[in-house]
mmCIF file of C-alpha atoms and ligand atoms in Angstrom:
data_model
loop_
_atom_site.group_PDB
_atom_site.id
_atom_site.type_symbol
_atom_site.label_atom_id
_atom_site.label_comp_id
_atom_site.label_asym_id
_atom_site.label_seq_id
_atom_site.Cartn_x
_atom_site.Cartn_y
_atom_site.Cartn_z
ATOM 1 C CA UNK W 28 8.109 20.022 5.910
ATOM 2 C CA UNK W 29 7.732 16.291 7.669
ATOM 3 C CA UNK W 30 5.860 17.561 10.511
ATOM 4 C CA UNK W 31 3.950 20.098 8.766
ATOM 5 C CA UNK W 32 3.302 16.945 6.079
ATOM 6 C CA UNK W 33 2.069 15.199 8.992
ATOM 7 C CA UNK W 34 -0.725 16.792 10.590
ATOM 8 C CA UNK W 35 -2.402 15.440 7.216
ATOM 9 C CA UNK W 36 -1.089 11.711 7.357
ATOM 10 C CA UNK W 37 -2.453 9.238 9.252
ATOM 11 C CA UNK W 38 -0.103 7.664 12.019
ATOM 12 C CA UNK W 39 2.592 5.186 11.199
ATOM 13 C CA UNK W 40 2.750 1.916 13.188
ATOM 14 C CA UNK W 41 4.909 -0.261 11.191
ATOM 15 C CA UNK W 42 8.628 -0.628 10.326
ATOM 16 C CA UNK W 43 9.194 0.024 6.956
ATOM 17 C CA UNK W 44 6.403 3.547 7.408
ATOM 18 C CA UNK W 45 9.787 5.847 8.304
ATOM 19 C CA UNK W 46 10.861 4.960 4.352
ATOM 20 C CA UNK W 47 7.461 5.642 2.793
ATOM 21 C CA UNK W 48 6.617 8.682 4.449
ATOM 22 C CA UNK W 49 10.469 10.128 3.783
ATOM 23 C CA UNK W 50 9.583 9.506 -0.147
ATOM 24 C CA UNK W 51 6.392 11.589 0.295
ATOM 25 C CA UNK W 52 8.586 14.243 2.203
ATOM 26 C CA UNK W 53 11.049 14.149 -0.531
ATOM 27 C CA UNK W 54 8.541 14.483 -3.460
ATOM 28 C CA UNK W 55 7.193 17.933 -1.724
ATOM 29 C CA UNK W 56 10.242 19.650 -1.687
ATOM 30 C CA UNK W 57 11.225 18.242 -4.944
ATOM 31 C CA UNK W 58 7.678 19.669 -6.167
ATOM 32 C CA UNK W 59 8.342 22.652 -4.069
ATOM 33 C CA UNK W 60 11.501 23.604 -5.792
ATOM 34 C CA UNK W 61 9.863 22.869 -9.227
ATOM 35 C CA UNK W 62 6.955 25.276 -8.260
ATOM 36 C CA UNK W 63 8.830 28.146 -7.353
ATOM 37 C CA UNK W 64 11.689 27.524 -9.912
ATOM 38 C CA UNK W 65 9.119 27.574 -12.783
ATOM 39 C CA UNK W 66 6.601 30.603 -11.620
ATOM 40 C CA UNK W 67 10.160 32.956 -10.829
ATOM 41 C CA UNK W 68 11.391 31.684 -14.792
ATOM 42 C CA UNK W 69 6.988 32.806 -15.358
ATOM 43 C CA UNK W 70 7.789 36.078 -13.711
ATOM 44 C CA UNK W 71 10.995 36.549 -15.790
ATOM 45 C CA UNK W 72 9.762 35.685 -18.847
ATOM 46 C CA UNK W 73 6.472 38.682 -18.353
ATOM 47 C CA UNK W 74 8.612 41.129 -17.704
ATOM 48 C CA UNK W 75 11.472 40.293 -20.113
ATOM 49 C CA UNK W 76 8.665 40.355 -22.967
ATOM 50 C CA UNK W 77 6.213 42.576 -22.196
ATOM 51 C CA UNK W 78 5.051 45.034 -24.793
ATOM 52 C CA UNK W 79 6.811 48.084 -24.170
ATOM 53 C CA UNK W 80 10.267 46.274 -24.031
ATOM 54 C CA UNK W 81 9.097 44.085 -27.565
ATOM 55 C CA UNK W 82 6.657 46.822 -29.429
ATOM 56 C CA UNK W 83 6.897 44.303 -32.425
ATOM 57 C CA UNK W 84 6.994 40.425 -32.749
ATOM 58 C CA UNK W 85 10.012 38.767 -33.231
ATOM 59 C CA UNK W 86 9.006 36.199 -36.387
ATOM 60 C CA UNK W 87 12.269 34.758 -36.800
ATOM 61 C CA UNK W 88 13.018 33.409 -33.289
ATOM 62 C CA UNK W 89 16.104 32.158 -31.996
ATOM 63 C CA UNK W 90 19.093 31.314 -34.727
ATOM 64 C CA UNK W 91 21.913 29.081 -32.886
ATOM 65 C CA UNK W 92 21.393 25.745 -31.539
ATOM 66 C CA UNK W 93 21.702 25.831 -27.960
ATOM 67 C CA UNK W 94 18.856 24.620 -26.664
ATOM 68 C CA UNK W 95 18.852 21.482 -29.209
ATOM 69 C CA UNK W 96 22.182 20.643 -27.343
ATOM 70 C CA UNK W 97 20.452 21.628 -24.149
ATOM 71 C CA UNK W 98 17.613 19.089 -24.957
ATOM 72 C CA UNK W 99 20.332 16.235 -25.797
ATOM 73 C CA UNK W 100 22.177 16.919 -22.600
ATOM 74 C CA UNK W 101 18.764 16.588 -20.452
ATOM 75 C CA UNK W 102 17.968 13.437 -22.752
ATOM 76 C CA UNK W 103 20.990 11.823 -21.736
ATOM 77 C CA UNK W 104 21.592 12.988 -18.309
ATOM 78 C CA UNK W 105 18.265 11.005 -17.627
ATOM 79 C CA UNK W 106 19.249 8.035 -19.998
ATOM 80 C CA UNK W 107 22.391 7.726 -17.664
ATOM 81 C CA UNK W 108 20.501 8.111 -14.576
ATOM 82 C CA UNK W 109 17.654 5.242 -16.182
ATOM 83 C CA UNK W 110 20.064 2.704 -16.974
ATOM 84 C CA UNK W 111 23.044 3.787 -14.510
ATOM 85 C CA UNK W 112 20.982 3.861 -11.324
ATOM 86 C CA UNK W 113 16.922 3.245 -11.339
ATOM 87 C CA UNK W 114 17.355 -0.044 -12.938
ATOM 88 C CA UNK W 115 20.145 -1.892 -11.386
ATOM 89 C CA UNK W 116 18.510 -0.818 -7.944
ATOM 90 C CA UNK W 117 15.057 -2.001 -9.054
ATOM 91 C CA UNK W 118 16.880 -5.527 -9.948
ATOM 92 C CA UNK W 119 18.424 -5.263 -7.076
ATOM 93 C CA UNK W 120 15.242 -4.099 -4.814
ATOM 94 C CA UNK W 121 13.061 -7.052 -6.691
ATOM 95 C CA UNK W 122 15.610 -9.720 -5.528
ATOM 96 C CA UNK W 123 15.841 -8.851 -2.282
ATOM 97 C CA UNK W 124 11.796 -8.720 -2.203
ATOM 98 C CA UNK W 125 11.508 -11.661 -2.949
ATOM 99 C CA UNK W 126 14.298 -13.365 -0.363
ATOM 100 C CA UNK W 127 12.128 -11.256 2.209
ATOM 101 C CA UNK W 128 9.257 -12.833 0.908
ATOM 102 C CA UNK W 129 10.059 -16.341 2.646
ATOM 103 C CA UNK W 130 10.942 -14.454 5.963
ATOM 104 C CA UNK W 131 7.887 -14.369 8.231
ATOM 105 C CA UNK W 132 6.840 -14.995 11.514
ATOM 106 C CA UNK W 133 2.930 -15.073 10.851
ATOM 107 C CA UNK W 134 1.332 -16.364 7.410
ATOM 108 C CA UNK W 135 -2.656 -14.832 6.345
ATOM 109 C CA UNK W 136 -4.516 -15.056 3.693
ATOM 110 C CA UNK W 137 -6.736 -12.096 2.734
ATOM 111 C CA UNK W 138 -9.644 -12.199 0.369
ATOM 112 C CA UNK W 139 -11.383 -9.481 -0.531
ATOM 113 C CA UNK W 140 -15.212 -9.574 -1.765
ATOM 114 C CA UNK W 141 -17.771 -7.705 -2.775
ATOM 115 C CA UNK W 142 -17.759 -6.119 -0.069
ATOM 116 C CA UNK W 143 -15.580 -7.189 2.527
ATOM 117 C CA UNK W 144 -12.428 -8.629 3.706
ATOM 118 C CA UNK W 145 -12.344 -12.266 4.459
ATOM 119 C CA UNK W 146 -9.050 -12.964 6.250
ATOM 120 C CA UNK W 147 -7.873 -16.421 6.353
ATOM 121 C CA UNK W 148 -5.796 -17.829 9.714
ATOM 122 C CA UNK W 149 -4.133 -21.499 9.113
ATOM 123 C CA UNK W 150 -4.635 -22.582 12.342
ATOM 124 C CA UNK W 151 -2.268 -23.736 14.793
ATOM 125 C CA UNK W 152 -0.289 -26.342 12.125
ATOM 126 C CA UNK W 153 0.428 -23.230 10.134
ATOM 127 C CA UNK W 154 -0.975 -24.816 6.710
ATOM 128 C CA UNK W 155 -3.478 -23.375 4.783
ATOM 129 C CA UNK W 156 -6.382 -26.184 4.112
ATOM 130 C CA UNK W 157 -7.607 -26.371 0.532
ATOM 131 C CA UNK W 158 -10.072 -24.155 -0.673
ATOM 132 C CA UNK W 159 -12.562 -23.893 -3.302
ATOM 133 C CA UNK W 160 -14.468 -21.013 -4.598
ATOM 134 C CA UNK W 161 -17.195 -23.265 -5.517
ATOM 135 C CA UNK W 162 -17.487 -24.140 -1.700
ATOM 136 C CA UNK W 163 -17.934 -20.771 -0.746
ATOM 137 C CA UNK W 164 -20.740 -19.960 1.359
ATOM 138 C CA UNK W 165 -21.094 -16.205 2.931
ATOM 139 C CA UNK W 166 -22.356 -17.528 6.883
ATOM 140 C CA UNK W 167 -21.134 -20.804 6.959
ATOM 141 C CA UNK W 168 -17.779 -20.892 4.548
ATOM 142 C CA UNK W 169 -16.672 -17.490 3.858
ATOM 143 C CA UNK W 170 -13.447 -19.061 2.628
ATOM 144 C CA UNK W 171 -15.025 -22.293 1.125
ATOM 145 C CA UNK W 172 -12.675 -24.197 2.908
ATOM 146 C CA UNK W 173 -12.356 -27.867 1.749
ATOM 147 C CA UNK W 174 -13.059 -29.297 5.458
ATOM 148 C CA UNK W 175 -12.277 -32.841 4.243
ATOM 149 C CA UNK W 176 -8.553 -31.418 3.754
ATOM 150 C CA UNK W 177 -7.509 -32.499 7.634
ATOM 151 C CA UNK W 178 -4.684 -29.022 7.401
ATOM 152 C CA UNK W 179 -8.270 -27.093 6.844
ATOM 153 C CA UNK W 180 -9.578 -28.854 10.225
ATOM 154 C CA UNK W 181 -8.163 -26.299 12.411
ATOM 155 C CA UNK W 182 -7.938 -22.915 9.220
ATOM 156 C CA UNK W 183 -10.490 -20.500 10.693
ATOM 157 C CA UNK W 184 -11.671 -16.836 9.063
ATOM 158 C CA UNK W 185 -12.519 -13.480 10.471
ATOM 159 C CA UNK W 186 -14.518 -11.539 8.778
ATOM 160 C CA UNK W 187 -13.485 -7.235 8.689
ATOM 161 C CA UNK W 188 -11.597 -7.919 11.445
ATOM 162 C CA UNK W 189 -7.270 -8.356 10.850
ATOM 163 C CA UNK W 190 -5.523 -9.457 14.149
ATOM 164 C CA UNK W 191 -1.601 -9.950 13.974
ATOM 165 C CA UNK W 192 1.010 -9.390 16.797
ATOM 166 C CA UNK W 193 2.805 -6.638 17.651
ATOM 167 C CA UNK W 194 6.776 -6.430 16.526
ATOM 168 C CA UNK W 195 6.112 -9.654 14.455
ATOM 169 C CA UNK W 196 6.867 -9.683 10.649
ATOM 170 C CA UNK W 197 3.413 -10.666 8.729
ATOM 171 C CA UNK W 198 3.409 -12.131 5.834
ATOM 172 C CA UNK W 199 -0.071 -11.380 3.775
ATOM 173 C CA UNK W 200 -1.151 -13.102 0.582
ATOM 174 C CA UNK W 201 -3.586 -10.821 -1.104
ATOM 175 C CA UNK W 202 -6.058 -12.021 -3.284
ATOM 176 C CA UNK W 203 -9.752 -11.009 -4.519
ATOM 177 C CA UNK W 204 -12.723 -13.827 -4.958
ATOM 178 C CA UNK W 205 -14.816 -11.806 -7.580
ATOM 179 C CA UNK W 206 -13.800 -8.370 -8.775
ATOM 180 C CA UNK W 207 -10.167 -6.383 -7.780
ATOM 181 C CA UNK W 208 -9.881 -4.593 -4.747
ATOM 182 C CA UNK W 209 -7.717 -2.743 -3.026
ATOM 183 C CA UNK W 210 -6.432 -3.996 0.402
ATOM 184 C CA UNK W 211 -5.087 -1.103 2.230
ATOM 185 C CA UNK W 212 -3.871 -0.680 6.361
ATOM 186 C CA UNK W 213 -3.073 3.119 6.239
ATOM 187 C CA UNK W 214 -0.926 3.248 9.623
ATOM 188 C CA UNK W 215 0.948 -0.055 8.166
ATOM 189 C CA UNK W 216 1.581 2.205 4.619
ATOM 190 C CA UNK W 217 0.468 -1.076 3.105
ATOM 191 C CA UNK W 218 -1.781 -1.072 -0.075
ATOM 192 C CA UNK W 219 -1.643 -3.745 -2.770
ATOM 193 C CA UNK W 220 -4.285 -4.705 -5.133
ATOM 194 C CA UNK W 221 -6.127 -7.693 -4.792
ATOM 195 C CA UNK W 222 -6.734 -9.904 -7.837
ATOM 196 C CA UNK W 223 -8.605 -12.389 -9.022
ATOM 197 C CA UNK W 224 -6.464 -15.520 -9.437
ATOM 198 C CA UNK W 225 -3.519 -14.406 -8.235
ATOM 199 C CA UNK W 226 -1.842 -14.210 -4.593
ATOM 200 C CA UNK W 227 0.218 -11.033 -4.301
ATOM 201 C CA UNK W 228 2.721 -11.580 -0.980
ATOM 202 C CA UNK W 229 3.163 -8.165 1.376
ATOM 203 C CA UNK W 230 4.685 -7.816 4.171
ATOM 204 C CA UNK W 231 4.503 -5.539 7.396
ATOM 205 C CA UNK W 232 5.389 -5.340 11.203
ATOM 206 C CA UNK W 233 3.461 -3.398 13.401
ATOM 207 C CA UNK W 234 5.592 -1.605 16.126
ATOM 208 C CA UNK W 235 2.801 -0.660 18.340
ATOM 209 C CA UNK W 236 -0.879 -2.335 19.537
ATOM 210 C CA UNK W 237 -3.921 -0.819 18.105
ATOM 211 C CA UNK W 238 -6.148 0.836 20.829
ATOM 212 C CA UNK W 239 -7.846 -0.826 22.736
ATOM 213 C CA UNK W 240 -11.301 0.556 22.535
ATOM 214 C CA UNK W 241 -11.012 2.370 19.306
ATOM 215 C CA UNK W 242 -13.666 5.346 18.638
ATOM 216 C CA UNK W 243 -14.579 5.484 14.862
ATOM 217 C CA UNK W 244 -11.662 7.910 14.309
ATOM 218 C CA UNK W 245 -9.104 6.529 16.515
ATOM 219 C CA UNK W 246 -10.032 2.965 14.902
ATOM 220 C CA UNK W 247 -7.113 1.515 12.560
ATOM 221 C CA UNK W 248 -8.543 1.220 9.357
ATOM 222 C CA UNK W 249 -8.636 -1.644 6.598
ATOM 223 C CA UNK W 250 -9.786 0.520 3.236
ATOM 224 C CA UNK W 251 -10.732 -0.577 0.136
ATOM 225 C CA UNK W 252 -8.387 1.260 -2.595
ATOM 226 C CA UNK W 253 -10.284 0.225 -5.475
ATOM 227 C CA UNK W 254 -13.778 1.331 -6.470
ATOM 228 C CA UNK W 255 -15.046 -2.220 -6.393
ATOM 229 C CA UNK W 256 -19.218 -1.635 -6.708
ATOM 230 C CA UNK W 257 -22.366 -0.056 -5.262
ATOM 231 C CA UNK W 258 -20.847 -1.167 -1.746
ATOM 232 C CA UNK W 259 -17.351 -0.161 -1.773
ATOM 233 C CA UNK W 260 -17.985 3.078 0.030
ATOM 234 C CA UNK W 261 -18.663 0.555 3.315
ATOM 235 C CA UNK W 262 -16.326 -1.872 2.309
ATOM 236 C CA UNK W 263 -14.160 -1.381 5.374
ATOM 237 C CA UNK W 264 -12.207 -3.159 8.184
ATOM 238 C CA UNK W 265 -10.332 -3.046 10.942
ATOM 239 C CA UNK W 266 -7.033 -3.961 12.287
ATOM 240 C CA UNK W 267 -6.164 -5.001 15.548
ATOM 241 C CA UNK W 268 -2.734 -5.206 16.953
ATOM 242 C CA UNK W 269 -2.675 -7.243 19.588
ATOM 243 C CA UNK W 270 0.486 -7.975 22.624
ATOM 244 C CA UNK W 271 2.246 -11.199 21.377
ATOM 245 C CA UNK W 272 0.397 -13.100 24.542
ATOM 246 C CA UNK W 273 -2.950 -11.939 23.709
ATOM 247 C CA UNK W 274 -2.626 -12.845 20.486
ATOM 248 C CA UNK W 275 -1.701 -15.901 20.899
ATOM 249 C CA UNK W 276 -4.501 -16.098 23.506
ATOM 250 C CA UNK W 277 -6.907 -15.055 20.399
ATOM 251 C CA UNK W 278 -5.782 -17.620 18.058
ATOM 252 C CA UNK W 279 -6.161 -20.506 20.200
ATOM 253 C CA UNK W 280 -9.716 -19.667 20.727
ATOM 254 C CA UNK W 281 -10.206 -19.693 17.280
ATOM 255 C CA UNK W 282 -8.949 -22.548 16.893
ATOM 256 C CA UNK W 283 -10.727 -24.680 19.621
ATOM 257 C CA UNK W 284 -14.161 -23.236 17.698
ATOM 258 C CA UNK W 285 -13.019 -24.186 14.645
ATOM 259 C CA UNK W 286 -12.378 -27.784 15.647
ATOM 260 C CA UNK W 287 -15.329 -27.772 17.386
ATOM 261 C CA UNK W 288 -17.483 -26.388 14.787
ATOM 262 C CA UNK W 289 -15.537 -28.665 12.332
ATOM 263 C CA UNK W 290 -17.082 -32.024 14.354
ATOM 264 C CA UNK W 291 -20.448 -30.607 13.440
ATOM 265 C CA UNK W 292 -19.363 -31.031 9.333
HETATM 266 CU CU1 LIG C 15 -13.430 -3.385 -2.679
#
């Protein structure tokens, strides 16, 4: 099933893929089971009533109560397995999301707008500068960066284009500046909403570098999950995994332009 699943997935480059794709592998057979369970009780049920075995109709139906004991069994059996095991491991899971949360080697910001995704880099201090939607400005301040914060001296953006470090555990704060989106990095099985005035954390680390000149269909893709507009159709990004060296390479040529661009404010 997982590698006939497959030749319809797209690949998996991060850590935590292995767990996502296993619940889609699961699902199938469960759904498999279900299917053929259900059309062999279909089968039964056509030949066990047809007309020649049942000339007339039975208008009285069945007398005892088995299958309202039946129905309370399945009730609870699923109240048990409700409160018994799929909540205490959500608590659980939700608790231990939110340790993770903290734990990061690299920090973004993401931004989606109509249509595209800003992505927001703190610069080499690590600290996100101030921003202000009201500063926004689509050439010169996609972020609308507050440049008389001095942490937002060295913040720089990049437009479409998401570069983080191979075997490094990002940390992304999703958010939207006008309508929700939907920021999704297929081979990272990552997709969270984004949302206008709030910051939803994800996390993911990549276990392998993107390549390195990418055709349209071998490019790693940053969709749009949401129907956001007229646009969202091209609303699309890319992702770039980069050697730890070459990214760091990367940033500090960001950086040097955005202090250099910032002596021109
Ligand atoms: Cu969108």
């Amino acid at each position: 099933m997982k590698s006939f699943l497959q030749l319809w997935m797209p690949l998996n480059a991060s850590t935590h893929g292995d767990n996502v794709d296993n619940l889609i592998f699961y699902v199938h057979w469960l759904m498999l089971v279900l299917f053929v369970g259900w059309g062999i009780f279909f089968a039964y049920t056509l030949f066990r009533f047809n007309r020649t075995r049942n000339p007339k109709a039975d208008y009285h139906g069945v007398k005892n109560h088995y299958s309202s004991y039946l129905e309370f069994a399945v009730a609870l059996i699923e109240a048990v397995l409700l409160i018994g095991f799929s909540l205490p491991f959500w608590i659980q899971e939700v608790a231990s999301a939110a340790a993770e949360e903290t734990a990061h080697d690299i920090e973004l910001r993401v931004i989606g707008q109509q249509f595209a995704w800003n992505i927001h880099y703190p610069g080499s201090d690590g600290i996100f500068g101030k921003t202000d939607p009201n500063l926004v400005d689509g050439t010169s301040n996609v972020l609308g960066l507050d440049r008389s914060d001095p942490s937002a001296k060295d913040d720089f953006a990049s437009v479409g284009r998401l570069y983080v470090p191979i075997e490094k555990k990002v940390l992304v704060h999703v958010t939207s500046y006008d309508v929700i989106h939907g920021f999704f990095l297929p081979v990272m099985r990552v997709k969270q909403d984004a949302i206008p005035g709030t910051s939803i954390p994800v996390t993911f680390t990549a276990t392998s570098t993107s390549p390195e000149n990418p055709t349209k269909n071998s490019k790693w893709e940053i969709g749009c999950a949401q129907l956001c507009g007229n646009g969202h159709y091209k609303m699309q990004g890319e992702l770039i995994v980069l050697a730890q060296d070459a990214y760091s390479t990367w940033v500090d040529e960001q950086v040097k332009l955005a202090l250099e661009e910032g002596e021109a404010w």
